[in-house]
Amino acid sequence: MIPRLAVLPALVALLLAALPVRAGGFDQGMARWVAALETRLVALEEELPGAPPATRIARGPVLKPGMIDTRVFELTRRLVELGYLEPGSERDVLDDLVTAAVVTFQAERGLNADGKVGGATLAALNLTPAEEVASIRETLSRIAEFGASAPATLVLVNLPAQDLTLVRDGEIILAMDTVVGSPSRPTPLLTDTITHVVVNPTWTVPPTVLKQDKLPSLRRTGSPGIDHATVWLDGEPVDPAAVDWTGVSHWRVRIVQSAGDHNALGRFRFNLTNGDHIYLHGTNAPRVFDRDRRAVSSGCVRLADPEALADDLLRSAGFTPERIASLVSTGETRWLRLAEPMPVRFVYWPAVLRNDRVVVLPDIYGIVPPPEMVAATN
């Protein structure tokens, strides 16, 4: 059984917000967030016994503003149940009122707020109260465990929320969107530190990507499919098109992409100490941040604004933003050591607080126990 947090008030001061409402006041924001989760959990547990099942919206074509469809009636009934429309607002036309409610629902869940009900929005709408209970309980349990050792200064990455928060001495300094590992290559839950910022990094293809993606590409086409890359075989650079890759093992191959705007890591890499080749970095494909769901990497965490993080982390080492920009402009790879290593935590908190509303995000890695398992332990 996941215990109710009877000691919640004592824990609140130790906990960190997964998605703060505003800059500053990290502990205060956390207090509001955890209290909202607890309140929502109590309400759901009181409502669940004997409550009618939540409306399920049938699968089908994307519902778009202006459409008239019987599924829109299901949509509006579900939006009423969730509190985004007033009771009695059910209808079969996706008019301006319904579109506005859908946009609000999408924005609070980090979805593309276009008023269209496609696959990602439909899945979020069809989340059941029992599934919400399971996610809230899992989040509270994980936060309680985390709070016992949470430092006052750290970089916090919440994987289900696909976001990063930089906290210094209990104050929120910076927040940004991230890209995290795909369900087939999940980002691990790490407790680590950032030791260096690499400006104009090269990219050495990591073992998993090399074995599963790039070596098959070499065998099919004679090319790794990476711009400005050097392919090494047994420690020597080779022309990949001139090699028969059929019997070559991945451990004999190394692929290195040169620094520049073409580089997959962008202009900044933030080195961690783990042995899994997991780190934070920029990207040469910023359009990925326009996606509803950004769990698409091979395990590392891509940042929407890596320059802002670099500026803050390197300030205490004497690097001004102007100096960092100058180093970037040279195109040369530079390893810059932080004055003090920055603690980093990758956490898994799928229930967050947005616009004073508890929002349960997709369980991208299938970590949350199924509702029936939670019910069986109570």
Short mmCIF file of C-alpha atoms in Angstrom, two decimals:
data_model
loop_
_atom_site.label_atom_id
_atom_site.label_comp_id
_atom_site.label_asym_id
_atom_site.label_seq_id
_atom_site.Cartn_x
_atom_site.Cartn_y
_atom_site.Cartn_z
CA MET A 1 0.00 0.00 0.00
CA ILE A 2 1.21 3.51 -0.82
CA PRO A 3 0.70 5.35 2.49
CA ARG A 4 -1.27 8.56 2.78
CA LEU A 5 1.23 11.32 3.60
CA ALA A 6 0.22 12.02 7.18
CA VAL A 7 3.51 13.85 7.71
CA LEU A 8 2.87 16.10 4.70
CA PRO A 9 3.42 19.48 6.43
CA ALA A 10 6.90 18.44 7.60
CA LEU A 11 7.81 17.20 4.12
CA VAL A 12 6.60 20.21 2.18
CA ALA A 13 9.56 22.42 3.11
CA LEU A 14 11.94 19.78 1.74
CA LEU A 15 10.24 19.16 -1.56
CA LEU A 16 10.79 20.79 -4.94
CA ALA A 17 8.17 21.75 -7.49
CA ALA A 18 8.12 19.69 -10.68
CA LEU A 19 6.61 22.57 -12.64
CA PRO A 20 6.60 25.80 -10.65
CA VAL A 21 3.77 28.25 -11.21
CA ARG A 22 6.12 31.28 -11.28
CA ALA A 23 9.76 32.17 -10.77
CA GLY A 24 11.01 32.36 -7.20
CA GLY A 25 9.58 30.91 -3.98
CA PHE A 26 10.39 27.30 -4.78
CA ASP A 27 9.33 25.98 -1.38
CA GLN A 28 6.14 28.03 -1.39
CA GLY A 29 5.24 26.80 -4.85
CA MET A 30 5.93 23.26 -3.73
CA ALA A 31 3.67 23.64 -0.73
CA ARG A 32 0.78 24.70 -2.98
CA TRP A 33 1.53 21.92 -5.44
CA VAL A 34 1.72 19.06 -2.93
CA ALA A 35 -1.33 20.31 -1.03
CA ALA A 36 -3.29 20.43 -4.31
CA LEU A 37 -2.30 16.85 -5.09
CA GLU A 38 -3.38 15.69 -1.66
CA THR A 39 -6.69 17.56 -1.91
CA ARG A 40 -7.38 16.14 -5.35
CA LEU A 41 -6.48 12.63 -4.19
CA VAL A 42 -8.89 12.81 -1.24
CA ALA A 43 -11.67 14.12 -3.48
CA LEU A 44 -11.16 11.40 -6.07
CA GLU A 45 -11.06 8.63 -3.47
CA GLU A 46 -14.33 9.90 -2.02
CA GLU A 47 -15.95 10.12 -5.45
CA LEU A 48 -14.78 6.82 -6.93
CA PRO A 49 -17.02 4.37 -5.01
CA GLY A 50 -20.36 4.28 -6.83
CA ALA A 51 -19.41 7.06 -9.23
CA PRO A 52 -20.54 6.65 -12.85
CA PRO A 53 -17.73 5.75 -15.26
CA ALA A 54 -15.97 8.61 -16.96
CA THR A 55 -17.12 9.36 -20.50
CA ARG A 56 -14.87 7.74 -23.07
CA ILE A 57 -14.48 9.52 -26.40
CA ALA A 58 -14.45 7.03 -29.25
CA ARG A 59 -11.50 6.85 -31.60
CA GLY A 60 -11.96 8.33 -35.02
CA PRO A 61 -10.87 11.16 -37.30
CA VAL A 62 -9.33 14.26 -35.74
CA LEU A 63 -12.06 16.53 -34.35
CA LYS A 64 -11.52 20.05 -35.64
CA PRO A 65 -13.10 23.42 -34.80
CA GLY A 66 -16.41 23.83 -36.61
CA MET A 67 -17.09 20.11 -37.01
CA ILE A 68 -20.47 18.57 -36.22
CA ASP A 69 -20.09 15.01 -35.01
CA THR A 70 -21.66 12.67 -32.46
CA ARG A 71 -18.18 12.30 -30.93
CA VAL A 72 -18.20 16.03 -30.14
CA PHE A 73 -21.09 15.31 -27.78
CA GLU A 74 -18.86 12.80 -25.99
CA LEU A 75 -16.08 15.39 -26.00
CA THR A 76 -18.23 18.09 -24.41
CA ARG A 77 -19.61 15.69 -21.81
CA ARG A 78 -16.03 14.78 -20.87
CA LEU A 79 -15.01 18.44 -20.69
CA VAL A 80 -17.94 19.05 -18.32
CA GLU A 81 -16.78 16.15 -16.12
CA LEU A 82 -13.28 17.61 -16.01
CA GLY A 83 -14.48 21.13 -15.18
CA TYR A 84 -13.55 22.82 -18.45
CA LEU A 85 -17.18 23.42 -19.44
CA GLU A 86 -20.21 24.26 -17.31
CA PRO A 87 -22.86 21.55 -16.80
CA GLY A 88 -25.42 21.72 -19.57
CA SER A 89 -22.83 22.69 -22.20
CA GLU A 90 -23.03 19.34 -24.00
CA ARG A 91 -23.46 19.68 -27.77
CA ASP A 92 -22.46 18.01 -31.02
CA VAL A 93 -20.75 20.99 -32.64
CA LEU A 94 -17.17 21.97 -31.90
CA ASP A 95 -17.97 25.66 -31.70
CA ASP A 96 -15.93 28.53 -30.24
CA LEU A 97 -16.88 27.70 -26.64
CA VAL A 98 -15.82 24.08 -26.99
CA THR A 99 -12.67 25.02 -28.90
CA ALA A 100 -11.64 27.41 -26.12
CA ALA A 101 -12.12 24.65 -23.54
CA VAL A 102 -10.05 22.21 -25.60
CA VAL A 103 -7.28 24.82 -26.02
CA THR A 104 -7.15 25.38 -22.24
CA PHE A 105 -7.07 21.63 -21.62
CA GLN A 106 -4.24 21.20 -24.14
CA ALA A 107 -2.19 24.12 -22.82
CA GLU A 108 -2.29 22.79 -19.27
CA ARG A 109 -0.94 19.44 -20.44
CA GLY A 110 1.81 20.79 -22.64
CA LEU A 111 0.00 19.70 -25.80
CA ASN A 112 -0.17 21.70 -29.00
CA ALA A 113 -2.98 24.12 -28.10
CA ASP A 114 -4.71 24.16 -31.49
CA GLY A 115 -8.24 23.19 -30.45
CA LYS A 116 -8.06 19.95 -32.46
CA VAL A 117 -8.68 16.61 -30.78
CA GLY A 118 -6.12 14.20 -32.24
CA GLY A 119 -4.40 11.17 -30.77
CA ALA A 120 -2.43 12.84 -27.96
CA THR A 121 -5.33 15.04 -26.83
CA LEU A 122 -7.76 12.13 -27.03
CA ALA A 123 -5.53 9.96 -24.84
CA ALA A 124 -5.30 12.74 -22.24
CA LEU A 125 -9.07 13.27 -22.25
CA ASN A 126 -9.73 9.54 -21.83
CA LEU A 127 -7.60 9.25 -18.68
CA THR A 128 -9.87 7.67 -16.06
CA PRO A 129 -10.27 8.84 -12.43
CA ALA A 130 -8.72 5.56 -11.26
CA GLU A 131 -5.68 6.19 -13.45
CA GLU A 132 -5.48 9.73 -12.06
CA VAL A 133 -5.48 8.36 -8.51
CA ALA A 134 -2.65 5.97 -9.37
CA SER A 135 -0.54 8.76 -10.89
CA ILE A 136 -1.11 11.14 -7.97
CA ARG A 137 -0.20 8.47 -5.44
CA GLU A 138 2.93 7.55 -7.38
CA THR A 139 3.95 11.20 -7.61
CA LEU A 140 3.44 11.89 -3.91
CA SER A 141 5.37 8.77 -2.96
CA ARG A 142 8.29 9.68 -5.23
CA ILE A 143 8.37 13.29 -4.06
CA ALA A 144 8.44 12.20 -0.42
CA GLU A 145 11.39 9.93 -1.11
CA PHE A 146 13.17 12.65 -3.08
CA GLY A 147 12.55 15.36 -0.49
CA ALA A 148 14.58 13.63 2.18
CA SER A 149 17.83 14.49 0.39
CA ALA A 150 16.90 17.30 -2.00
CA PRO A 151 19.59 20.02 -2.16
CA ALA A 152 18.62 23.68 -2.20
CA THR A 153 20.55 24.19 -5.44
CA LEU A 154 20.13 21.81 -8.35
CA VAL A 155 19.04 21.19 -11.92
CA LEU A 156 15.79 19.24 -11.84
CA VAL A 157 14.47 17.37 -14.88
CA ASN A 158 10.94 15.96 -14.60
CA LEU A 159 10.74 13.33 -17.30
CA PRO A 160 6.94 13.02 -17.75
CA ALA A 161 6.63 16.82 -17.82
CA GLN A 162 9.55 17.04 -20.27
CA ASP A 163 10.89 20.13 -18.52
CA LEU A 164 13.91 21.42 -16.63
CA THR A 165 14.04 23.75 -13.65
CA LEU A 166 17.21 25.41 -12.31
CA VAL A 167 17.01 26.23 -8.60
CA ARG A 168 19.55 28.19 -6.56
CA ASP A 169 19.17 28.46 -2.79
CA GLY A 170 15.48 27.64 -3.04
CA GLU A 171 14.72 30.18 -5.76
CA ILE A 172 13.74 29.30 -9.32
CA ILE A 173 16.23 30.84 -11.70
CA LEU A 174 15.33 29.23 -15.00
CA ALA A 175 12.79 26.85 -16.53
CA MET A 176 12.59 25.38 -20.02
CA ASP A 177 11.15 22.58 -22.13
CA THR A 178 13.20 19.48 -22.80
CA VAL A 179 13.23 16.42 -25.03
CA VAL A 180 13.65 13.14 -23.14
CA GLY A 181 14.21 9.51 -24.02
CA SER A 182 11.66 7.57 -26.02
CA PRO A 183 9.71 4.71 -24.39
CA SER A 184 12.06 2.24 -26.12
CA ARG A 185 15.15 4.18 -24.95
CA PRO A 186 14.05 5.82 -21.71
CA THR A 187 16.09 8.43 -19.90
CA PRO A 188 17.23 6.84 -16.62
CA LEU A 189 16.34 8.29 -13.22
CA LEU A 190 19.69 9.76 -12.25
CA THR A 191 21.26 11.49 -9.27
CA ASP A 192 24.34 13.09 -10.78
CA THR A 193 26.29 16.33 -11.21
CA ILE A 194 27.24 18.63 -14.08
CA THR A 195 31.01 19.08 -14.08
CA HIS A 196 31.74 20.80 -17.41
CA VAL A 197 30.03 22.77 -20.12
CA VAL A 198 31.39 21.92 -23.56
CA VAL A 199 31.11 24.76 -26.07
CA ASN A 200 30.94 23.72 -29.73
CA PRO A 201 30.91 20.02 -28.84
CA THR A 202 31.65 17.22 -31.23
CA TRP A 203 29.27 14.26 -31.10
CA THR A 204 30.55 10.74 -30.73
CA VAL A 205 27.68 8.41 -31.57
CA PRO A 206 26.84 6.48 -28.37
CA PRO A 207 26.98 2.66 -28.34
CA THR A 208 23.23 2.01 -28.46
CA VAL A 209 22.66 4.41 -31.34
CA LEU A 210 25.70 3.07 -33.14
CA LYS A 211 24.62 -0.55 -32.80
CA GLN A 212 20.90 -0.14 -33.47
CA ASP A 213 20.84 2.75 -35.96
CA LYS A 214 24.12 3.78 -37.55
CA LEU A 215 25.79 0.45 -38.22
CA PRO A 216 22.65 -0.86 -39.97
CA SER A 217 22.70 2.35 -42.03
CA LEU A 218 26.34 1.72 -42.97
CA ARG A 219 25.47 -1.82 -44.04
CA ARG A 220 22.50 -0.67 -46.13
CA THR A 221 23.86 2.47 -47.75
CA GLY A 222 27.58 2.79 -47.00
CA SER A 223 26.85 5.97 -45.05
CA PRO A 224 26.02 6.64 -41.37
CA GLY A 225 23.48 9.27 -42.39
CA ILE A 226 25.20 12.01 -40.35
CA ASP A 227 26.41 15.29 -41.83
CA HIS A 228 30.09 16.21 -41.38
CA ALA A 229 30.96 12.91 -39.68
CA THR A 230 34.17 10.90 -39.65
CA VAL A 231 33.84 7.11 -39.51
CA TRP A 232 36.60 5.18 -37.74
CA LEU A 233 37.21 1.45 -38.10
CA ASP A 234 39.66 -0.26 -35.76
CA GLY A 235 41.06 3.15 -34.78
CA GLU A 236 41.61 4.43 -38.32
CA PRO A 237 39.47 6.90 -40.29
CA VAL A 238 37.93 5.26 -43.37
CA ASP A 239 35.81 6.06 -46.39
CA PRO A 240 32.58 4.33 -45.28
CA ALA A 241 31.43 3.75 -48.85
CA ALA A 242 34.58 1.70 -49.53
CA VAL A 243 34.09 -0.73 -46.62
CA ASP A 244 32.08 -3.95 -46.56
CA TRP A 245 30.29 -3.57 -43.24
CA THR A 246 28.53 -6.94 -43.36
CA GLY A 247 30.57 -8.72 -40.70
CA VAL A 248 31.80 -5.70 -38.76
CA SER A 249 30.92 -5.60 -35.05
CA HIS A 250 29.80 -2.31 -33.57
CA TRP A 251 32.64 -2.22 -31.03
CA ARG A 252 35.12 -1.83 -33.90
CA VAL A 253 33.39 1.33 -35.16
CA ARG A 254 33.43 4.92 -33.95
CA ILE A 255 31.57 7.80 -35.61
CA VAL A 256 32.35 11.41 -34.68
CA GLN A 257 30.41 14.42 -35.95
CA SER A 258 32.34 17.69 -36.11
CA ALA A 259 31.27 20.79 -34.17
CA GLY A 260 29.01 23.40 -35.74
CA ASP A 261 25.40 24.29 -36.42
CA HIS A 262 24.98 20.89 -38.08
CA ASN A 263 25.95 19.04 -34.90
CA ALA A 264 23.24 16.96 -33.23
CA LEU A 265 24.19 18.42 -29.83
CA GLY A 266 23.91 22.02 -30.97
CA ARG A 267 26.45 24.42 -29.47
CA PHE A 268 26.43 23.20 -25.84
CA ARG A 269 26.84 19.92 -24.00
CA PHE A 270 26.55 19.62 -20.22
CA ASN A 271 28.69 16.72 -19.02
CA LEU A 272 27.50 14.44 -16.23
CA THR A 273 29.52 11.77 -14.43
CA ASN A 274 27.40 8.65 -15.10
CA GLY A 275 28.76 5.79 -17.15
CA ASP A 276 25.64 5.49 -19.34
CA HIS A 277 26.59 8.28 -21.79
CA ILE A 278 23.66 10.37 -20.56
CA TYR A 279 24.04 14.15 -20.54
CA LEU A 280 22.21 17.40 -21.30
CA HIS A 281 22.70 19.19 -24.61
CA GLY A 282 21.32 21.53 -27.22
CA THR A 283 20.04 20.49 -30.63
CA ASN A 284 20.33 21.35 -34.30
CA ALA A 285 16.62 20.57 -34.78
CA PRO A 286 14.68 23.01 -32.56
CA ARG A 287 11.40 22.20 -34.29
CA VAL A 288 11.13 19.12 -32.09
CA PHE A 289 9.99 21.48 -29.30
CA ASP A 290 6.80 22.18 -31.29
CA ARG A 291 5.67 18.58 -30.75
CA ASP A 292 2.96 17.54 -28.31
CA ARG A 293 5.09 14.74 -26.94
CA ARG A 294 8.83 15.09 -26.86
CA ALA A 295 9.88 11.67 -25.57
CA VAL A 296 11.85 10.98 -28.74
CA SER A 297 15.57 11.01 -27.86
CA SER A 298 17.90 8.05 -27.38
CA GLY A 299 18.17 8.76 -23.65
CA CYS A 300 19.97 12.10 -23.36
CA VAL A 301 18.05 15.29 -22.54
CA ARG A 302 17.84 18.04 -25.17
CA LEU A 303 17.28 21.60 -23.96
CA ALA A 304 15.14 24.33 -25.51
CA ASP A 305 17.53 27.06 -24.28
CA PRO A 306 20.95 25.56 -23.56
CA GLU A 307 22.69 28.93 -23.82
CA ALA A 308 20.69 30.28 -20.87
CA LEU A 309 21.71 27.32 -18.73
CA ALA A 310 25.35 27.67 -19.79
CA ASP A 311 25.33 31.39 -18.95
CA ASP A 312 24.11 30.70 -15.43
CA LEU A 313 26.30 27.69 -14.66
CA LEU A 314 29.49 29.33 -15.90
CA ARG A 315 28.97 32.72 -14.26
CA SER A 316 30.69 31.67 -11.03
CA ALA A 317 33.68 30.46 -13.07
CA GLY A 318 34.15 33.98 -14.45
CA PHE A 319 32.49 33.54 -17.85
CA THR A 320 30.15 36.34 -18.86
CA PRO A 321 27.43 35.75 -21.48
CA GLU A 322 29.46 37.90 -23.88
CA ARG A 323 32.57 35.77 -23.40
CA ILE A 324 30.59 32.57 -23.88
CA ALA A 325 29.07 33.95 -27.09
CA SER A 326 32.56 34.83 -28.27
CA LEU A 327 33.75 31.27 -27.63
CA VAL A 328 30.79 29.90 -29.56
CA SER A 329 31.58 32.15 -32.51
CA THR A 330 35.11 30.72 -32.84
CA GLY A 331 33.70 27.28 -33.67
CA GLU A 332 36.42 25.65 -31.56
CA THR A 333 35.55 22.95 -29.03
CA ARG A 334 36.20 24.17 -25.47
CA TRP A 335 35.71 22.29 -22.21
CA LEU A 336 34.80 24.73 -19.42
CA ARG A 337 34.89 23.46 -15.85
CA LEU A 338 32.24 24.67 -13.42
CA ALA A 339 33.55 26.39 -10.29
CA GLU A 340 31.46 23.88 -8.32
CA PRO A 341 29.72 20.79 -9.71
CA MET A 342 25.97 21.34 -10.10
CA PRO A 343 23.70 18.63 -8.62
CA VAL A 344 21.27 17.11 -11.13
CA ARG A 345 18.19 14.99 -10.47
CA PHE A 346 16.09 13.25 -13.09
CA VAL A 347 12.71 12.51 -11.50
CA TYR A 348 9.44 10.89 -12.51
CA TRP A 349 6.50 12.98 -11.31
CA PRO A 350 3.53 12.62 -13.70
CA ALA A 351 1.00 14.59 -11.61
CA VAL A 352 1.74 18.33 -11.73
CA LEU A 353 0.02 21.60 -10.91
CA ARG A 354 -0.81 24.00 -13.75
CA ASN A 355 -3.03 27.06 -13.43
CA ASP A 356 -3.98 25.82 -9.93
CA ARG A 357 -5.35 22.62 -11.47
CA VAL A 358 -3.94 19.12 -10.92
CA VAL A 359 -2.92 17.70 -14.29
CA VAL A 360 -1.89 14.09 -14.86
CA LEU A 361 0.58 13.75 -17.72
CA PRO A 362 1.10 10.64 -19.88
CA ASP A 363 2.98 7.83 -18.15
CA ILE A 364 5.59 7.77 -20.93
CA TYR A 365 7.65 4.91 -19.46
CA GLY A 366 4.84 2.83 -17.94
CA ILE A 367 6.14 3.33 -14.42
CA VAL A 368 2.83 4.14 -12.69
CA PRO A 369 1.21 0.98 -11.28
CA PRO A 370 -2.10 0.03 -12.94
CA PRO A 371 -5.19 1.21 -11.02
CA GLU A 372 -6.19 -2.36 -10.20
CA MET A 373 -2.80 -2.94 -8.54
CA VAL A 374 -3.18 0.23 -6.47
CA ALA A 375 -6.70 -0.82 -5.45
CA ALA A 376 -5.51 -4.29 -4.47
CA THR A 377 -2.94 -2.88 -2.03
CA ASN A 378 -5.43 -0.63 -0.22
#
